[in-house]
Amino acid sequence: LFEKSNLNTFIGFSYTTTTNQKMVFGGYGGLGYAAVSTHAGVIENNNGVFRLSANVGLTGGNASFTPTWQLNIVGSTNNVGIGTETPDASAKLDVTSTTQGFAPPQMTATQASAITTTSRRIIIYVTDTNGTFTSAGLWFWNGTIWKLIIAE
C-alpha cells in the first residue's frame, strides 16, 4: 500500500491480492474505500475487470464509501459495460440505465454530409436539412445511402 498526501494531493495505491489492484484519487483503498472529501475517483483491476468510478456526494473526512462503477471493461468476454458491472456477454457495449437514454452523435446536415468513409451501421442524429438529409431526425448509413429512421 502506498499513499501520498499533502495539501493538494491524496492518492492511494493498493495491491490487495494478485487479482485486485486499485488506485483511489481523493482517498485511499485497502480492503475498503475511504474518501478524504465529498468526491473520490477509483480505478480498479478486479479479477480481469478494469473498472472506473467517479463518486460525488460522499461524507468525506476519511469516511468509507462504496464505489459506483460507471465503466467496466471485462477481459474474459472482451466487452464494455456502462452503468452495469456485468455487461451482457453477447453485447460488445452494454449501456444500462433506468433513468437515462443513449444519445448518438448529433450534427448538422452539412457536417453529416462531410462523412466520407462510413461503415454500415453508423447512426447519427441530424439537426437540420440539406439535399441529402431531407428531415431532422435519426439517420443510419445502409452501406450505400443515408436512410431516415425517424423524423424529428
Coordinates of N, CA and C in Angstrom, one line a residue:
L1 N 0.8 -1.2 0.0 CA 0.0 0.0 0.0 C 0.9 1.2 0.0
F2 N 0.6 2.1 -0.9 CA 1.4 3.4 -1.0 C 0.3 4.5 -1.0
E3 N 0.5 5.5 -0.1 CA -0.3 6.6 -0.1 C 0.5 7.9 -0.1
K4 N 0.1 8.9 -0.9 CA 0.8 10.2 -0.9 C -0.2 11.2 -0.5
S5 N 0.1 12.0 0.5 CA -0.8 13.1 1.0 C 0.0 14.4 1.2
N6 N -0.6 15.4 0.7 CA -0.1 16.8 1.0 C -1.3 17.7 0.9
L7 N -1.1 19.0 0.9 CA -2.3 19.9 0.9 C -3.0 19.8 -0.4
N8 N -2.4 19.4 -1.5 CA -3.0 19.4 -2.8 C -3.4 18.0 -3.4
T9 N -2.9 17.0 -2.8 CA -3.0 15.7 -3.4 C -3.3 14.6 -2.3
F10 N -4.2 13.7 -2.7 CA -4.3 12.5 -1.9 C -4.6 11.4 -2.8
I11 N -3.7 10.5 -3.0 CA -3.8 9.4 -3.9 C -3.4 8.1 -3.2
G12 N -4.2 7.1 -3.2 CA -3.8 5.8 -2.6 C -3.7 4.7 -3.7
F13 N -2.6 4.0 -3.6 CA -2.4 2.8 -4.5 C -2.4 1.6 -3.6
S14 N -3.1 0.6 -4.0 CA -3.3 -0.6 -3.2 C -3.2 -1.8 -4.1
Y15 N -2.5 -2.8 -3.5 CA -2.4 -4.1 -4.1 C -3.0 -5.1 -3.1
T16 N -4.2 -5.5 -3.2 CA -4.8 -6.3 -2.1 C -4.6 -7.8 -2.3
T17 N -4.6 -8.2 -3.6 CA -4.4 -9.6 -3.9 C -3.8 -9.7 -5.3
T18 N -3.5 -10.8 -5.8 CA -2.9 -11.0 -7.1 C -4.0 -10.7 -8.2
T19 N -5.3 -10.7 -7.8 CA -6.3 -10.4 -8.8 C -7.0 -9.0 -8.5
N20 N -6.5 -8.2 -7.6 CA -7.2 -7.0 -7.3 C -6.2 -5.9 -7.0
Q21 N -6.1 -4.9 -7.8 CA -5.3 -3.7 -7.6 C -6.1 -2.5 -7.8
K22 N -5.8 -1.4 -7.0 CA -6.7 -0.2 -7.1 C -5.9 1.1 -6.9
M23 N -6.4 2.1 -7.5 CA -5.9 3.5 -7.3 C -7.1 4.4 -6.9
V24 N -7.0 5.1 -5.9 CA -8.1 5.9 -5.4 C -7.6 7.4 -5.4
F25 N -8.3 8.2 -6.1 CA -8.0 9.7 -6.1 C -8.9 10.4 -5.1
G26 N -8.3 11.1 -4.2 CA -9.1 11.8 -3.2 C -9.5 10.9 -2.1
G27 N -8.7 9.9 -1.9 CA -9.0 9.0 -0.8 C -8.0 7.9 -0.8
Y28 N -8.4 6.7 -0.2 CA -7.5 5.6 -0.2 C -8.3 4.3 -0.1
G29 N -7.7 3.2 -0.5 CA -8.4 2.0 -0.5 C -7.5 0.8 -0.2
G30 N -7.9 0.0 0.7 CA -7.2 -1.2 1.0 C -8.2 -2.3 0.9
L31 N -8.7 -2.8 1.9 CA -9.8 -3.8 1.8 C -11.1 -3.0 1.6
G32 N -11.2 -1.8 1.9 CA -12.4 -0.9 1.7 C -11.9 0.4 1.0
Y33 N -12.8 1.3 0.9 CA -12.5 2.6 0.3 C -12.9 3.7 1.3
A34 N -12.1 4.8 1.3 CA -12.4 5.9 2.2 C -12.1 7.2 1.4
A35 N -12.9 8.2 1.6 CA -12.8 9.5 0.8 C -12.4 10.6 1.8
V36 N -11.4 11.4 1.4 CA -11.0 12.5 2.2 C -12.0 13.6 2.1
S37 N -12.6 13.9 0.9 CA -13.5 14.9 0.7 C -14.9 14.3 0.2
T38 N -15.7 15.1 -0.3 CA -17.0 14.7 -0.8 C -17.0 14.1 -2.1
H39 N -15.9 13.9 -2.7 CA -15.8 13.2 -4.0 C -14.5 12.4 -4.1
A40 N -14.5 11.3 -4.8 CA -13.4 10.4 -5.0 C -13.5 9.6 -6.3
G41 N -12.4 9.4 -6.9 CA -12.4 8.6 -8.1 C -11.6 7.3 -7.9
V42 N -12.0 6.2 -8.5 CA -11.3 4.9 -8.3 C -11.1 4.3 -9.7
I43 N -9.9 3.8 -9.8 CA -9.5 2.9 -10.9 C -9.2 1.6 -10.3
E44 N -9.8 0.5 -10.8 CA -9.5 -0.8 -10.2 C -9.5 -1.9 -11.2
N45 N -8.5 -2.8 -11.1 CA -8.5 -4.0 -11.8 C -8.9 -5.1 -10.8
N46 N -10.1 -5.7 -11.1 CA -10.6 -6.7 -10.1 C -10.9 -8.0 -10.9
N47 N -10.0 -8.9 -10.8 CA -10.1 -10.2 -11.4 C -10.4 -10.1 -12.9
G48 N -9.7 -9.3 -13.6 CA -9.8 -9.2 -15.0 C -10.9 -8.2 -15.5
V49 N -11.5 -7.5 -14.6 CA -12.5 -6.5 -14.9 C -11.8 -5.1 -14.5
F50 N -11.5 -4.3 -15.6 CA -11.0 -3.0 -15.3 C -12.2 -2.0 -15.2
R51 N -12.3 -1.4 -14.0 CA -13.4 -0.5 -13.8 C -13.0 0.8 -13.3
L52 N -13.9 1.8 -13.6 CA -13.7 3.2 -13.3 C -14.9 3.7 -12.5
S53 N -14.7 4.6 -11.6 CA -15.7 5.1 -10.8 C -15.4 6.6 -10.4
A54 N -16.4 7.4 -10.6 CA -16.3 8.8 -10.1 C -17.5 9.1 -9.2
N55 N -17.2 9.2 -7.9 CA -18.2 9.3 -6.9 C -18.3 10.8 -6.4
V56 N -19.5 11.3 -6.2 CA -19.8 12.6 -5.6 C -20.8 12.4 -4.5
G57 N -20.9 13.5 -3.7 CA -21.9 13.4 -2.6 C -21.5 12.6 -1.4
L58 N -20.2 12.3 -1.3 CA -19.7 11.4 -0.2 C -19.6 12.2 1.1
T59 N -19.5 11.5 2.2 CA -19.4 12.2 3.5 C -18.1 12.9 3.7
G60 N -17.0 12.3 3.2 CA -15.7 12.9 3.3 C -15.1 12.6 4.7
G61 N -14.0 13.3 5.0 CA -13.4 13.2 6.4 C -12.9 11.8 6.6
N62 N -12.4 11.1 5.6 CA -11.9 9.7 5.7 C -13.0 8.7 5.9
A63 N -14.3 9.1 5.6 CA -15.4 8.1 5.8 C -15.4 7.1 4.6
S64 N -15.8 5.9 5.0 CA -15.8 4.8 4.0 C -16.9 5.1 3.0
F65 N -16.8 4.5 1.8 CA -17.8 4.6 0.7 C -17.7 3.4 -0.2
T66 N -18.8 3.1 -0.9 CA -18.8 2.0 -1.9 C -18.8 2.7 -3.2
P67 N -17.8 2.4 -4.1 CA -17.8 3.0 -5.4 C -19.0 2.7 -6.2
T68 N -19.4 3.6 -7.0 CA -20.4 3.4 -8.1 C -19.7 3.2 -9.4
W69 N -19.6 2.0 -9.9 CA -18.8 1.8 -11.1 C -19.5 2.2 -12.3
Q70 N -19.0 3.3 -13.0 CA -19.7 3.8 -14.2 C -19.2 3.0 -15.5
L71 N -18.0 2.6 -15.5 CA -17.4 2.0 -16.7 C -16.7 0.7 -16.3
N72 N -17.0 -0.4 -17.0 CA -16.4 -1.7 -16.7 C -16.0 -2.4 -18.0
I73 N -14.7 -2.7 -18.1 CA -14.2 -3.4 -19.3 C -13.9 -4.8 -18.8
V74 N -14.5 -5.8 -19.4 CA -14.4 -7.2 -19.0 C -13.5 -7.9 -19.9
G75 N -12.4 -8.4 -19.4 CA -11.4 -9.1 -20.2 C -11.8 -10.4 -20.7
S76 N -12.5 -11.2 -19.9 CA -12.9 -12.5 -20.3 C -13.9 -12.6 -21.4
T77 N -14.8 -11.6 -21.5 CA -15.7 -11.5 -22.7 C -15.4 -10.4 -23.7
N78 N -14.3 -9.6 -23.4 CA -13.9 -8.6 -24.3 C -15.0 -7.6 -24.6
N79 N -15.7 -7.1 -23.6 CA -16.8 -6.2 -23.8 C -16.8 -5.1 -22.8
V80 N -17.7 -4.1 -22.9 CA -17.7 -2.9 -22.1 C -19.1 -2.7 -21.5
G81 N -19.2 -2.4 -20.3 CA -20.5 -2.1 -19.6 C -20.4 -0.6 -19.1
I82 N -21.4 0.1 -19.5 CA -21.6 1.5 -18.9 C -22.9 1.4 -18.1
G83 N -22.8 1.7 -16.8 CA -23.9 1.6 -15.9 C -24.2 0.2 -15.5
T84 N -23.4 -0.8 -15.8 CA -23.5 -2.1 -15.3 C -22.2 -2.7 -15.0
E85 N -22.1 -3.5 -13.9 CA -20.8 -4.2 -13.6 C -20.7 -5.5 -14.3
T86 N -21.8 -6.0 -14.9 CA -21.9 -7.3 -15.6 C -22.5 -7.1 -16.9
P87 N -21.8 -6.5 -17.9 CA -22.4 -6.4 -19.2 C -22.7 -7.7 -19.8
D88 N -23.8 -7.7 -20.6 CA -24.3 -8.9 -21.3 C -23.1 -9.4 -22.2
A89 N -22.7 -10.7 -22.0 CA -21.6 -11.2 -22.8 C -21.8 -11.2 -24.3
S90 N -23.1 -11.2 -24.7 CA -23.3 -11.2 -26.2 C -23.2 -9.8 -26.8
A91 N -23.1 -8.8 -25.9 CA -23.0 -7.4 -26.4 C -21.6 -6.8 -26.3
K92 N -21.1 -6.2 -27.3 CA -19.8 -5.6 -27.2 C -19.9 -4.4 -26.3
L93 N -21.0 -3.6 -26.4 CA -21.2 -2.5 -25.5 C -22.6 -2.6 -24.9
D94 N -22.7 -2.6 -23.6 CA -23.9 -2.8 -22.9 C -24.1 -1.5 -22.1
V95 N -25.1 -0.6 -22.5 CA -25.4 0.6 -21.8 C -26.7 0.3 -21.0
T96 N -26.6 0.5 -19.7 CA -27.7 0.1 -18.8 C -28.1 1.3 -18.0
S97 N -29.4 1.7 -18.0 CA -29.9 2.8 -17.1 C -31.4 2.6 -17.0
T98 N -31.9 3.1 -15.9 CA -33.4 3.2 -15.7 C -33.9 4.6 -15.7
T99 N -32.9 5.6 -15.9 CA -33.2 7.0 -15.8 C -32.7 7.8 -17.0
Q100 N -31.8 7.2 -17.8 CA -31.2 7.9 -18.9 C -31.2 7.1 -20.2
G101 N -31.1 7.8 -21.3 CA -31.1 7.1 -22.6 C -29.7 7.1 -23.3
F102 N -29.7 6.6 -24.5 CA -28.4 6.6 -25.3 C -28.6 7.7 -26.3
A103 N -27.6 8.6 -26.4 CA -27.7 9.7 -27.4 C -26.6 9.5 -28.5
P104 N -27.0 9.2 -29.7 CA -26.0 9.1 -30.8 C -25.4 10.5 -31.1
P105 N -24.3 10.5 -31.9 CA -23.7 11.8 -32.2 C -24.7 12.7 -32.9
Q106 N -24.7 14.0 -32.5 CA -25.6 15.0 -33.1 C -24.8 15.9 -34.0
M107 N -25.3 16.2 -35.2 CA -24.6 17.1 -36.1 C -25.6 17.8 -37.1
T108 N -25.1 18.8 -37.7 CA -25.9 19.4 -38.8 C -25.8 18.6 -40.0
A109 N -26.7 18.9 -41.0 CA -26.7 18.1 -42.3 C -25.4 18.3 -43.0
T110 N -24.9 19.5 -42.9 CA -23.6 19.8 -43.6 C -22.5 19.0 -43.0
Q111 N -22.4 18.9 -41.7 CA -21.4 18.1 -41.0 C -21.6 16.6 -41.4
A112 N -22.9 16.1 -41.4 CA -23.1 14.7 -41.7 C -22.8 14.4 -43.1
S113 N -23.0 15.4 -44.1 CA -22.7 15.2 -45.5 C -21.2 15.1 -45.7
A114 N -20.4 15.6 -44.7 CA -18.9 15.6 -44.9 C -18.3 14.2 -44.5
I115 N -19.1 13.3 -43.9 CA -18.6 12.0 -43.6 C -18.4 11.2 -44.9
T116 N -17.1 10.9 -45.1 CA -16.7 10.2 -46.4 C -16.5 8.7 -46.3
T117 N -16.0 8.2 -45.2 CA -15.9 6.8 -45.0 C -16.9 6.3 -44.0
T118 N -17.8 5.5 -44.4 CA -18.8 5.1 -43.4 C -18.9 3.6 -43.4
S119 N -19.2 3.1 -42.3 CA -19.4 1.7 -42.0 C -20.9 1.5 -42.0
R120 N -21.4 0.4 -42.6 CA -22.8 0.1 -42.4 C -23.0 0.1 -40.9
R121 N -24.1 0.6 -40.5 CA -24.5 0.6 -39.1 C -24.2 1.9 -38.4
I122 N -23.7 2.9 -39.1 CA -23.5 4.2 -38.5 C -24.8 4.9 -38.2
I123 N -25.0 5.4 -37.0 CA -26.3 6.1 -36.7 C -25.9 7.4 -36.2
I124 N -26.6 8.5 -36.7 CA -26.4 9.8 -36.3 C -27.7 10.5 -36.1
Y125 N -27.7 11.6 -35.4 CA -28.9 12.5 -35.2 C -28.6 13.8 -36.0
V126 N -29.3 14.1 -37.0 CA -29.1 15.3 -37.8 C -30.1 16.3 -37.4
T127 N -29.6 17.6 -37.2 CA -30.5 18.6 -36.6 C -31.2 19.5 -37.6
D128 N -30.8 19.5 -38.9 CA -31.4 20.3 -39.9 C -31.4 19.5 -41.3
T129 N -31.7 20.2 -42.4 CA -31.8 19.6 -43.7 C -30.9 20.1 -44.7
N130 N -30.6 19.3 -45.7 CA -30.0 19.8 -47.0 C -30.4 18.8 -48.1
G131 N -29.7 18.7 -49.2 CA -30.1 17.8 -50.3 C -30.2 16.3 -49.9
T132 N -29.2 15.9 -49.0 CA -29.2 14.5 -48.6 C -30.1 14.2 -47.5
F133 N -30.1 15.1 -46.5 CA -30.8 14.9 -45.3 C -32.1 15.7 -45.4
T134 N -33.2 15.1 -45.7 CA -34.4 15.8 -46.0 C -35.3 16.1 -44.8
S135 N -34.8 15.6 -43.6 CA -35.6 15.9 -42.4 C -34.6 15.8 -41.2
A136 N -34.9 16.6 -40.2 CA -34.1 16.5 -39.0 C -34.6 15.2 -38.3
G137 N -33.7 14.4 -37.8 CA -34.0 13.2 -37.1 C -32.9 12.2 -37.1
L138 N -33.2 11.0 -36.8 CA -32.3 9.9 -36.6 C -32.1 9.2 -38.0
W139 N -30.8 9.1 -38.4 CA -30.4 8.5 -39.7 C -29.4 7.4 -39.5
F140 N -29.4 6.4 -40.5 CA -28.4 5.4 -40.5 C -27.9 5.2 -41.9
W141 N -26.6 4.8 -42.0 CA -26.0 4.5 -43.3 C -26.1 3.0 -43.6
N142 N -26.8 2.7 -44.7 CA -27.0 1.3 -45.0 C -25.9 0.6 -45.9
G143 N -24.8 1.4 -46.1 CA -23.7 0.9 -46.9 C -23.7 1.6 -48.2
T144 N -24.8 2.2 -48.6 CA -24.9 2.9 -49.9 C -25.4 4.3 -49.7
I145 N -26.5 4.4 -49.0 CA -27.1 5.8 -48.8 C -27.5 5.9 -47.3
W146 N -27.8 7.2 -47.0 CA -28.3 7.5 -45.6 C -29.8 7.3 -45.7
K147 N -30.4 6.6 -44.7 CA -31.8 6.3 -44.6 C -32.3 6.9 -43.3
L148 N -33.5 7.5 -43.4 CA -34.1 8.1 -42.2 C -34.8 7.0 -41.4
I149 N -34.4 7.0 -40.1 CA -35.1 6.0 -39.2 C -36.4 6.6 -38.7
I150 N -36.3 7.8 -38.2 CA -37.4 8.5 -37.7 C -37.2 10.0 -37.7
A151 N -38.2 10.8 -38.2 CA -38.1 12.2 -38.3 C -38.3 12.9 -37.0
E152 N -37.8 14.0 -36.8 CA -37.9 14.8 -35.5 C -39.4 15.1 -35.3

